[in-house]
XYZ file of C-alpha atoms in Angstrom:
762
model
C 180.241 138.072 161.785
C 179.006 136.268 164.874
C 176.595 137.865 167.293
C 179.360 138.019 169.894
C 181.482 140.049 167.484
C 178.553 142.359 166.805
C 178.294 143.089 170.522
C 181.993 143.948 170.686
C 181.792 146.176 167.618
C 178.979 148.163 169.187
C 181.099 148.836 172.248
C 184.085 149.915 170.132
C 181.884 152.168 168.009
C 181.098 154.064 171.174
C 177.439 153.260 171.515
C 176.587 154.168 175.060
C 175.436 151.237 177.169
C 176.070 152.927 180.470
C 173.835 152.321 183.419
C 170.834 154.582 183.802
C 167.675 154.706 185.808
C 166.019 152.471 183.220
C 166.037 148.716 183.570
C 165.685 145.897 181.055
C 162.205 145.127 182.356
C 160.972 148.167 180.409
C 161.504 146.232 177.189
C 158.951 143.429 177.099
C 159.901 141.457 174.015
C 158.735 137.861 173.537
C 160.672 135.774 172.664
C 163.536 137.049 174.816
C 166.408 138.550 172.762
C 170.047 137.642 173.256
C 171.021 141.099 174.500
C 169.197 144.272 175.580
C 171.352 147.266 176.477
C 170.102 150.695 177.485
C 171.589 154.100 176.832
C 170.749 157.251 178.740
C 167.622 159.096 177.714
C 164.680 158.399 175.468
C 163.536 158.874 171.913
C 160.234 160.419 170.834
C 158.613 158.697 167.871
C 156.158 161.053 166.250
C 153.508 160.194 163.698
C 155.454 161.574 160.719
C 157.744 158.663 159.894
C 160.165 158.123 157.038
C 161.206 154.593 156.067
C 164.799 154.767 154.849
C 166.407 151.994 152.822
C 168.031 151.401 149.463
C 167.034 147.721 149.526
C 165.076 146.718 146.433
C 163.531 143.269 146.492
C 160.190 141.526 146.694
C 161.026 140.402 150.233
C 161.754 143.941 151.387
C 158.482 145.072 149.843
C 156.830 142.496 152.126
C 158.471 144.164 155.125
C 157.473 147.681 154.095
C 153.862 146.627 153.560
C 153.810 144.697 156.833
C 155.234 147.625 158.814
C 152.957 150.129 157.128
C 149.883 148.040 157.969
C 151.119 147.421 161.517
C 151.543 151.108 162.430
C 148.753 152.669 160.380
C 146.749 153.467 163.517
C 149.631 155.695 164.683
C 151.197 157.257 161.603
C 149.802 160.443 160.139
C 152.351 160.660 157.352
C 154.504 157.749 156.152
C 157.093 158.379 153.445
C 159.876 156.353 151.878
C 163.421 157.410 151.103
C 166.517 155.608 149.824
C 168.939 157.577 151.994
C 169.313 160.036 154.851
C 169.678 163.206 152.843
C 168.865 165.706 155.555
C 165.507 166.453 154.036
C 163.516 164.085 156.177
C 161.276 165.561 158.829
C 159.938 163.772 161.858
C 161.119 160.308 162.868
C 162.818 157.725 160.746
C 163.153 153.944 160.669
C 166.206 152.833 158.718
C 166.769 149.347 157.308
C 170.289 148.235 156.437
C 171.477 144.967 154.910
C 174.833 144.024 156.438
C 176.770 141.001 155.174
C 178.843 140.833 158.377
C 176.100 138.947 160.203
C 176.704 135.207 160.310
C 173.094 134.010 160.133
C 170.248 135.192 157.912
C 167.732 135.442 160.773
C 169.932 137.490 163.143
C 169.221 141.198 163.531
C 170.446 144.307 165.324
C 167.972 147.002 166.478
C 168.919 150.395 167.900
C 166.769 153.239 169.126
C 168.817 156.410 169.452
C 168.104 159.577 167.409
C 166.059 157.350 165.170
C 165.418 153.646 164.732
C 167.837 151.418 162.848
C 167.420 147.744 162.007
C 170.330 145.815 160.516
C 170.468 142.243 159.282
C 172.115 140.049 156.685
C 168.835 139.366 154.923
C 165.253 140.515 154.691
C 164.119 137.794 157.076
C 166.400 139.213 159.760
C 164.995 142.688 159.097
C 161.497 141.252 159.467
C 162.293 139.835 162.902
C 163.710 143.227 163.829
C 160.323 144.707 162.908
C 158.598 142.219 165.201
C 160.748 143.386 168.108
C 160.232 147.042 167.171
C 156.458 146.577 167.327
C 156.822 145.181 170.847
C 158.678 148.367 171.875
C 155.573 150.337 170.916
C 152.396 150.580 173.016
C 150.239 147.457 172.975
C 147.510 149.462 171.203
C 149.637 149.326 168.046
C 148.257 145.793 167.565
C 144.682 147.069 167.453
C 142.595 149.379 165.300
C 142.080 152.244 167.728
C 143.891 155.430 166.713
C 146.947 156.339 168.807
C 146.938 160.121 169.118
C 149.929 160.747 171.380
C 153.618 160.659 170.615
C 155.378 157.439 171.574
C 158.325 157.650 173.928
C 160.848 154.835 173.562
C 163.907 154.080 175.663
C 167.202 154.405 173.862
C 168.163 150.820 173.520
C 170.307 148.374 171.569
C 168.963 144.899 170.920
C 171.037 142.085 169.444
C 169.186 138.932 168.621
C 168.961 135.734 166.639
C 167.251 132.352 166.944
C 168.546 129.265 168.712
C 166.836 126.792 166.337
C 166.213 126.931 162.596
C 162.883 125.092 162.889
C 160.282 126.928 164.971
C 156.897 125.468 164.244
C 153.190 125.575 164.948
C 150.698 123.029 163.669
C 146.968 123.247 162.989
C 144.576 120.361 162.360
C 141.797 121.551 160.028
C 140.368 118.061 159.461
C 138.604 117.250 162.724
C 137.244 120.782 162.579
C 137.519 123.074 159.572
C 138.569 126.727 159.730
C 138.158 129.391 157.033
C 140.983 130.958 155.058
C 140.723 134.250 156.933
C 141.419 132.495 160.216
C 144.296 130.474 158.769
C 145.885 133.767 157.678
C 145.272 135.221 161.130
C 146.912 132.114 162.609
C 149.934 132.771 160.412
C 150.068 136.319 161.788
C 150.151 134.812 165.280
C 153.201 132.787 164.254
C 154.952 135.795 162.746
C 154.408 137.852 165.883
C 156.199 135.147 167.898
C 159.035 134.705 165.335
C 157.877 131.221 164.318
C 158.889 130.218 160.796
C 157.073 126.930 160.044
C 153.337 126.350 159.690
C 152.453 122.638 159.657
C 149.039 122.402 157.972
C 147.307 119.076 158.695
C 145.101 118.730 155.602
C 143.908 115.107 155.386
C 142.430 112.719 157.923
C 139.867 110.006 158.518
C 137.341 112.723 159.364
C 137.863 114.938 156.331
C 139.939 115.688 153.235
C 140.570 119.440 153.044
C 142.673 120.121 149.920
C 141.379 120.211 146.346
C 143.103 117.723 144.042
C 141.961 118.359 140.477
C 142.834 114.874 139.178
C 140.668 113.281 141.889
C 137.598 115.504 142.419
C 135.793 113.000 144.633
C 138.386 113.643 147.368
C 136.557 116.895 148.075
C 133.134 116.024 146.666
C 132.915 113.017 149.013
C 135.909 113.067 151.331
C 135.537 116.644 152.556
C 132.202 115.940 154.276
C 131.139 113.604 157.060
C 127.545 112.727 157.832
C 127.786 113.784 161.472
C 130.230 114.352 164.297
C 130.131 112.051 167.305
C 126.416 111.361 166.944
C 125.168 114.944 166.550
C 123.268 114.168 163.320
C 124.670 117.228 161.475
C 126.568 116.999 158.203
C 129.940 118.704 158.529
C 132.801 119.619 156.237
C 134.642 121.976 153.947
C 137.832 122.209 151.930
C 140.313 124.669 150.474
C 140.429 125.232 146.731
C 143.839 125.292 145.110
C 143.442 129.037 144.664
C 142.871 129.396 148.409
C 145.890 127.210 149.147
C 148.057 129.500 146.989
C 146.588 132.524 148.744
C 147.558 131.131 152.161
C 151.024 130.044 151.002
C 151.740 133.489 149.544
C 150.436 135.165 152.682
C 152.774 133.034 154.779
C 155.660 133.812 152.409
C 155.098 137.523 153.015
C 155.636 136.773 156.718
C 158.723 134.595 156.027
C 156.906 131.432 157.069
C 157.132 128.107 155.218
C 153.909 126.129 154.971
C 154.366 122.371 155.378
C 151.405 120.364 154.062
C 150.543 117.062 155.695
C 148.986 114.394 153.484
C 148.426 111.372 155.762
C 149.510 107.874 154.697
C 149.227 104.944 154.937
C 146.807 105.355 157.862
C 144.270 108.048 158.740
C 142.996 107.652 155.166
C 139.274 106.891 155.525
C 138.187 110.138 153.847
C 140.306 109.230 150.812
C 139.076 105.625 150.782
C 135.459 106.740 151.047
C 136.134 108.711 147.865
C 138.229 106.074 146.040
C 137.700 102.667 147.710
C 139.757 100.851 145.063
C 142.948 101.856 146.906
C 141.991 99.964 150.076
C 142.679 96.330 150.937
C 138.966 95.469 150.852
C 135.983 96.596 148.815
C 134.498 98.524 151.716
C 132.068 100.217 151.752
C 133.745 103.143 153.504
C 132.512 106.437 154.854
C 134.261 109.520 156.119
C 134.757 108.891 159.833
C 132.158 110.452 162.098
C 133.994 109.707 165.338
C 137.491 110.278 166.637
C 139.921 107.404 166.902
C 142.140 105.037 164.921
C 140.665 102.888 162.158
C 141.863 99.627 160.633
C 141.183 100.607 157.020
C 144.312 102.149 155.482
C 145.841 102.418 152.019
C 146.683 99.081 150.446
C 150.470 98.795 150.206
C 150.279 95.795 147.887
C 148.673 97.496 144.879
C 150.818 99.454 142.453
C 147.735 101.538 141.712
C 147.850 102.869 145.273
C 151.275 104.392 144.728
C 150.215 105.927 141.411
C 147.203 107.463 143.175
C 149.311 108.907 145.992
C 152.057 110.163 143.684
C 149.497 111.937 141.513
C 148.103 113.630 144.624
C 151.572 114.624 145.810
C 152.461 115.980 142.361
C 149.652 118.527 142.693
C 150.535 119.240 146.329
C 154.164 119.932 145.406
C 153.092 122.519 142.846
C 151.132 124.378 145.523
C 153.732 124.350 148.308
C 157.202 125.676 147.405
C 158.796 124.865 150.796
C 161.338 122.083 151.261
C 159.174 119.707 153.359
C 156.150 117.532 152.682
C 154.755 115.750 155.755
C 153.314 112.308 155.049
C 152.051 111.395 158.519
C 152.962 107.740 158.919
C 151.464 107.458 162.397
C 148.848 105.149 163.873
C 148.595 102.810 160.891
C 147.116 99.476 162.080
C 148.400 96.479 160.148
C 145.249 94.346 160.540
C 144.082 94.781 156.943
C 147.584 94.255 155.559
C 147.888 90.947 157.414
C 144.736 89.660 155.704
C 145.344 91.208 152.262
C 146.665 88.924 149.516
C 148.173 91.895 147.649
C 150.038 93.115 150.728
C 151.250 89.647 151.629
C 152.421 89.133 148.063
C 154.321 92.450 148.251
C 156.028 91.301 151.449
C 157.171 88.107 149.692
C 158.296 89.665 146.421
C 160.213 92.472 148.136
C 161.804 90.139 150.684
C 160.298 91.967 153.633
C 160.108 90.447 157.101
C 156.678 91.644 158.187
C 154.056 94.365 157.954
C 156.274 96.876 159.776
C 158.864 96.491 157.038
C 156.044 96.832 154.539
C 155.279 100.250 156.031
C 158.970 101.123 155.738
C 158.844 100.026 152.078
C 155.779 102.253 151.601
C 157.512 105.275 153.134
C 160.747 104.682 151.191
C 158.854 104.656 147.905
C 157.128 107.905 148.750
C 160.408 109.457 149.848
C 162.048 108.468 146.565
C 159.239 110.174 144.684
C 159.445 113.329 146.804
C 163.225 113.448 146.471
C 162.890 113.280 142.697
C 160.802 116.453 142.962
C 163.317 118.208 145.200
C 161.349 117.752 148.422
C 162.234 116.354 151.835
C 159.960 113.855 153.542
C 159.031 114.388 157.170
C 156.827 112.039 159.175
C 155.743 111.163 162.696
C 158.113 108.905 164.611
C 156.298 105.706 163.565
C 158.198 105.988 160.273
C 161.173 104.615 162.227
C 159.441 101.242 162.502
C 160.791 98.689 160.057
C 163.681 100.937 159.053
C 163.887 104.651 158.291
C 163.853 106.006 154.742
C 167.321 107.329 153.750
C 166.738 111.105 153.927
C 163.602 111.243 156.087
C 163.170 113.728 158.917
C 161.452 112.405 162.034
C 158.885 114.406 163.972
C 159.062 112.916 167.471
C 155.652 113.014 169.194
C 155.473 109.858 171.361
C 157.996 111.284 173.801
C 161.590 112.052 172.865
C 162.706 108.535 171.944
C 161.950 108.911 168.237
C 164.021 112.067 167.998
C 166.877 110.461 169.894
C 166.854 107.372 167.647
C 166.758 109.514 164.514
C 169.615 111.781 165.638
C 171.788 108.859 166.702
C 171.330 107.304 163.248
C 172.289 110.566 161.521
C 168.773 111.743 160.639
C 167.287 115.137 161.343
C 164.505 115.360 163.914
C 161.906 117.875 165.046
C 160.800 117.557 168.650
C 157.098 117.708 169.462
C 156.486 115.355 172.428
C 152.923 115.252 173.704
C 153.861 116.085 177.285
C 155.302 119.489 176.314
C 153.976 120.391 172.878
C 150.326 119.317 172.564
C 148.220 122.446 172.893
C 144.963 120.460 172.764
C 145.742 119.456 176.376
C 144.272 121.338 179.328
C 146.337 124.308 180.470
C 144.745 124.507 183.910
C 142.612 122.270 186.103
C 139.886 120.703 183.914
C 137.058 121.996 186.089
C 138.019 125.586 185.172
C 138.578 124.985 181.454
C 136.509 124.322 178.323
C 136.244 120.663 177.408
C 139.403 119.193 175.911
C 140.891 115.890 174.805
C 142.573 115.360 178.181
C 146.123 115.666 179.437
C 147.531 118.601 181.403
C 150.040 121.048 179.963
C 150.333 124.305 181.920
C 152.334 127.129 180.417
C 155.101 126.633 182.996
C 155.733 123.145 181.629
C 155.786 124.386 178.030
C 158.286 127.060 179.015
C 160.506 124.545 180.790
C 160.883 122.280 177.751
C 164.425 121.642 176.492
C 164.384 120.283 172.908
C 167.913 118.829 172.971
C 167.760 115.454 174.777
C 170.568 114.878 177.264
C 171.185 111.460 175.679
C 172.728 113.101 172.596
C 176.332 114.160 172.218
C 177.214 117.468 170.557
C 177.398 116.038 167.038
C 174.130 114.149 167.390
C 172.452 117.221 168.868
C 173.020 119.081 165.592
C 170.344 116.860 164.054
C 167.679 118.366 166.337
C 166.350 121.065 164.025
C 163.988 122.566 166.599
C 160.539 122.006 168.033
C 156.879 122.435 167.210
C 153.620 122.795 169.111
C 150.596 120.881 167.820
C 146.925 121.855 167.858
C 144.671 118.852 167.251
C 141.043 119.882 167.011
C 138.824 116.951 167.988
C 137.473 119.059 170.863
C 138.232 122.500 169.405
C 135.207 123.283 167.219
C 135.687 126.995 166.463
C 138.302 129.685 165.974
C 137.890 131.315 169.388
C 138.531 127.957 171.046
C 141.671 127.527 168.915
C 142.897 130.905 170.155
C 142.154 129.978 173.756
C 144.214 126.795 173.493
C 147.113 128.476 171.675
C 147.448 131.704 173.674
C 149.566 132.298 175.682
C 151.303 128.920 175.341
C 152.613 129.966 171.924
C 154.552 132.713 173.724
C 156.216 130.137 175.967
C 157.032 127.895 172.994
C 158.500 130.856 171.117
C 161.077 131.327 173.874
C 161.796 127.567 173.846
C 162.731 127.606 170.152
C 164.061 131.152 169.694
C 165.765 132.242 172.908
C 169.104 130.901 174.039
C 168.674 128.524 176.970
C 170.855 130.700 179.209
C 168.699 133.754 178.465
C 165.443 132.166 179.574
C 163.826 133.101 182.880
C 160.352 131.909 183.783
C 159.764 134.638 186.382
C 160.750 137.327 183.866
C 158.556 135.656 181.227
C 155.588 135.720 183.599
C 156.162 139.416 184.257
C 156.245 140.080 180.503
C 152.949 138.269 180.003
C 151.052 141.192 181.533
C 152.070 143.365 178.558
C 151.658 140.461 176.144
C 148.077 140.002 177.302
C 147.421 143.664 176.498
C 148.746 143.049 172.989
C 146.478 140.025 172.627
C 143.516 142.073 173.804
C 144.277 144.751 171.193
C 144.315 141.967 168.586
C 140.944 140.695 169.870
C 142.515 137.329 170.680
C 140.604 135.016 172.999
C 143.613 134.176 175.170
C 143.613 132.140 178.370
C 144.631 133.844 181.604
C 144.640 130.521 183.458
C 148.270 131.057 184.453
C 146.774 133.287 187.164
C 144.336 130.634 188.376
C 144.437 129.455 191.964
C 144.461 125.660 192.173
C 142.390 123.894 194.819
C 143.948 120.670 196.093
C 141.910 118.771 198.659
C 143.741 116.471 201.063
C 141.592 113.800 202.631
C 143.267 111.889 205.457
C 141.678 108.428 205.486
C 143.130 107.529 208.879
C 142.283 110.717 210.731
C 139.168 111.222 208.623
C 139.888 114.899 208.156
C 139.680 117.202 205.148
C 141.994 120.111 204.428
C 142.492 122.399 201.464
C 145.767 123.448 199.884
C 145.815 126.404 197.484
C 148.399 126.360 194.710
C 149.609 128.653 191.948
C 151.684 128.441 188.789
C 153.758 131.564 189.429
C 155.812 132.130 192.545
C 156.033 135.915 192.528
C 152.339 136.515 193.186
C 150.280 136.099 196.350
C 147.232 133.868 196.864
C 144.506 135.454 198.937
C 141.308 133.807 200.066
C 138.187 134.320 202.082
C 135.348 132.194 203.355
C 131.931 132.802 201.906
C 130.800 134.711 204.990
C 133.873 136.976 205.056
C 134.180 140.309 203.273
C 137.970 140.605 203.308
C 140.649 138.531 201.610
C 143.555 137.270 203.700
C 146.963 135.999 202.576
C 147.142 132.252 202.136
C 150.103 130.716 203.972
C 149.087 127.250 205.238
C 146.536 124.575 204.340
C 142.983 125.382 205.409
C 141.330 122.940 207.800
C 137.775 122.196 206.732
C 136.076 121.278 209.998
C 132.723 122.743 209.008
C 130.862 123.404 205.775
C 132.520 126.353 204.073
C 132.658 128.170 200.761
C 136.247 129.132 199.917
C 136.900 131.957 197.461
C 140.480 132.526 196.260
C 142.310 134.749 193.773
C 145.860 135.703 192.820
C 147.186 139.181 193.598
C 150.165 141.302 192.622
C 150.327 143.837 195.404
C 146.803 145.222 195.611
C 145.987 144.285 192.019
C 143.833 141.217 191.541
C 145.184 139.197 188.605
C 142.554 136.500 188.314
C 138.846 136.132 188.582
C 138.022 134.590 191.947
C 137.522 130.840 191.955
C 135.288 129.272 194.547
C 134.391 125.865 195.875
C 131.969 124.752 198.535
C 132.751 121.962 200.980
C 130.203 120.061 203.038
C 130.949 118.654 206.486
C 127.515 117.048 206.721
C 125.873 114.310 208.783
C 127.199 111.590 206.479
C 130.762 112.961 206.416
C 133.361 110.119 206.724
C 130.679 107.666 207.817
C 130.977 103.999 206.859
C 129.728 103.153 203.359
C 128.845 99.634 202.280
C 129.083 98.987 198.515
C 126.675 96.326 197.307
C 128.050 96.909 193.796
C 131.647 98.036 193.407
C 132.798 101.183 191.679
C 135.279 100.883 188.823
C 138.962 101.231 189.696
C 139.371 103.869 186.941
C 137.100 106.285 188.825
C 137.367 105.543 192.562
C 137.309 109.135 193.897
C 138.386 108.680 197.544
C 137.508 104.967 197.457
C 135.298 103.940 200.413
C 134.965 107.603 201.415
C 134.432 108.830 197.848
C 130.793 109.721 198.398
C 131.149 111.077 201.944
C 134.416 113.063 201.897
C 132.812 116.515 201.758
C 134.026 117.223 198.211
C 131.676 117.886 195.314
C 132.732 117.133 191.759
C 132.972 119.595 188.886
C 131.417 119.169 185.439
C 134.543 117.381 184.303
C 134.421 113.604 184.434
C 138.169 113.235 185.069
C 138.559 115.638 187.986
C 139.069 112.721 190.391
C 135.953 113.507 192.418
C 133.413 111.389 190.519
C 132.863 107.766 191.433
C 132.099 105.688 188.369
C 130.138 102.473 187.896
C 130.542 100.663 184.562
C 127.400 98.732 183.614
C 126.752 98.323 187.355
C 123.933 99.918 189.295
C 124.784 102.225 192.139
C 123.768 100.452 195.350
C 125.273 101.748 198.578
C 124.363 101.939 202.258
C 125.595 104.687 204.581
C 125.808 103.917 208.318
C 125.310 107.204 210.201
C 126.394 105.567 213.463
C 123.251 106.525 215.360
C 119.679 107.461 214.687
C 119.814 110.907 213.119
C 117.251 113.519 212.052
C 117.507 113.892 208.273
C 116.122 117.046 206.722
C 117.569 116.738 203.222
C 119.615 114.426 201.007
C 121.148 115.572 197.746
C 123.610 114.307 195.160
C 124.682 114.920 191.560
C 124.894 112.560 188.619
C 126.885 113.384 185.481
C 125.958 113.074 181.852
C 128.681 113.270 179.186
C 127.417 111.446 176.140
C 130.728 111.426 174.238
C 132.266 109.423 177.079
C 129.279 107.050 177.417
C 128.334 108.565 180.788
C 124.573 108.761 181.371
C 122.372 109.714 184.281
C 120.591 106.713 185.870
C 117.214 105.520 184.615
C 115.873 105.855 188.133
C 117.002 106.897 191.595
C 115.656 105.436 194.837
C 116.524 106.557 198.383
C 115.584 104.458 201.403
C 116.036 104.750 205.170
C 116.367 102.174 207.946
C 116.857 101.940 211.692
C 118.523 98.498 211.660
C 120.215 98.229 208.239
C 117.925 95.324 207.305
C 114.423 96.692 206.919
C 114.348 99.714 204.589
C 111.525 102.091 203.728
C 111.457 104.174 200.555
C 111.668 107.919 201.175
C 112.269 109.036 197.564
C 111.900 107.634 194.067
C 112.306 109.223 190.638
C 112.310 107.902 187.118
C 114.624 110.373 185.432
C 113.606 111.999 182.137
C 115.227 111.185 178.801
C 117.889 113.890 178.580
C 119.855 112.663 175.567
C 118.945 115.883 173.737
C 119.583 118.205 176.674
C 123.229 118.860 175.980
C 126.634 117.285 176.005
C 127.851 117.802 179.590
C 125.732 118.596 182.619
C 124.985 117.597 186.193
C 121.628 116.171 187.151
C 120.741 117.012 190.731
C 118.675 114.805 193.025
C 117.280 116.301 196.208
C 114.746 115.061 198.697
C 113.557 116.449 202.042
C 112.274 113.405 203.927
C 112.109 114.822 207.454
C 112.759 111.371 208.969
C 114.993 109.895 211.653
C 117.189 106.995 210.568
C 120.532 105.319 211.205
C 121.025 103.992 207.675
C 120.519 105.503 204.236
C 120.493 103.432 201.056
C 120.856 104.949 197.577
C 120.121 102.968 194.410
C 120.764 104.344 190.932
C 119.762 102.183 187.987
C 122.419 102.136 185.241
C 120.902 102.382 181.752
C 122.996 99.357 180.690
C 124.118 99.603 177.083
C 124.475 102.947 175.359
C 121.181 103.765 173.638
C 120.452 103.541 169.891
C 121.648 106.495 167.867
C 124.493 107.123 170.278
C 128.048 107.158 168.893
C 128.948 104.155 171.103
C 125.671 102.331 170.607
C 125.710 98.939 172.313
C 128.745 99.651 174.465
C 128.520 99.481 178.245
C 127.525 102.764 179.820
C 128.887 104.558 182.863
C 127.028 105.947 185.859
C 128.867 108.763 187.671
C 127.927 110.121 191.110
C 129.577 112.601 193.451
C 129.056 113.532 197.120
C 125.886 112.356 198.888
C 125.141 115.297 201.189
C 122.998 114.454 204.216
C 121.822 117.396 206.310
């Protein structure tokens, strides 16, 4: 039976869906169901609950255990019965298997004189439980005892997913996370009706899965000597027993675990353990930095394929799901071009080039996996040189890979960086913890449409769904993972579960208030940056004026702001003219309720503001700030190097002269320099400030040899301030670049950057 037919049958059965004083906004379910209909009145759920069902299966036992654990802070007495026999007291929750549903994951939930969940299969019943939990108070997700009765609206919910593949990914190689957190992560997926967990288990920076035939993969490959120059050994791995534990835990939540074993690239951890499967003799070490490396598996040696197949044979035994992910991305061909074994393989197999050699590599692995009853999935680079016959493409470099796969009759999973990479910033970088870069606010995630418009209806059937990815180069701990995932996982859940016509961003934003309460009960470190006010400075180079525009991600709420000297907030309506130094404080409000913590910035309309600046050494075009006004536009930079406010000098010294226009009394001069070691940005070796009346003859008014701050911390500002008490028309500032990155640094020998922001003259 289709969902449409289910809706009609409910009407004919006489279920009341008449209008009442209640509205659909009272049900805050994420992802949004297909249909929510209210009846008149309410239902009181008391703490004596009977679970009624005659279903007997391991899967239904999963559901009973899950529900029992989920409501244990409310129930006083939980009993089980196979039928409604009139002897039950208190409330009941009834589970019914109904073959009339068309799809296994569809469900039907009613709250009337009791609670009934119907579905074709246990997985549908499980998703009904997820929606039931979201009808209950948010405290149900926590450990605090709920003493009061729970009043529920009488409601009928009909639901089912849009896509069969609804995935979340986690990279445990760049940073390693314990089993308990991986299981918690799986619970996050279940809550949002996701059904695929893509577990990224091998990388250049660490091998994380025990392979008994090759013990050195974890003895050597699971540990790196340091991370980006920090001098601290780092690593860890999962035993096969722990892998089974996680897989079984996911199974009890109806989630398939997809292991990723990277090949032919991203293999340095494996080659450090077993160098004989590389194109050269090495030596190799587990990568200590992020990036792409030339050393990959040798495709010319038969021994390489035996090695990989032996690994996959053990992996297959641990993961019962249909997919094995083999990576296939970012595999440089440099070593293959210079390898006699690889070149011989190209000749003997009649291949055109190294790209076809990669295709040959992937086809061989697919043939092996197929013989074991598994499907190969890989990143969209596996298209290069020709796609393996039954391979599924995971399209990450935009949508083109998915389109090409679908048009050629192959299945595809959409995960383009611009919509699905949760390691990107979700708000302005200056308000967020350090990240890899990129900008992906929750509104953009929510707006993603996985079916490309380039596909016709038949081709579109090959788009299985979508997945969000969490790469962890800059996510070192579990709380940071949570911050990057929540609440964007909620937006992605509506992308892959909810019908496109049922989505509404404004309604989703309204539901997030309740969702945040659920996350708080779960002790999740979620981001509330959707409520942030965005500061956008507009500097008019012709008029030499500065104004401030305040922006927001959600239309239905009001921005209010105040200047530092004001006590009261006022509604923001138009850009703010900054004609004097001001501190602006802004927050987002819903009525009288403040939704966000206030953000503030200070602007300086000082004596050097928009004055002429002469550059004796030029800034780099990657980091120009406001070009010739970049150091005198009144705008200070944040701690983030890419906020557009820093002016950067690569290998060059800072050497600038500011013409104040007339002789001016100067009480103080201050400026900030940035240090971010991972990006090769260092404070200057020395800073000199000079003054002049004629722009020719300068006198020193300040000089400092800066201390060695390599050990001070990763990202910080170094402030320079002098109080010369002189009169001058010209000010010169010289900052000595350290030149090459110092010994012991991760980019030792590379050219270093010098970053400076506003030079404030008062």
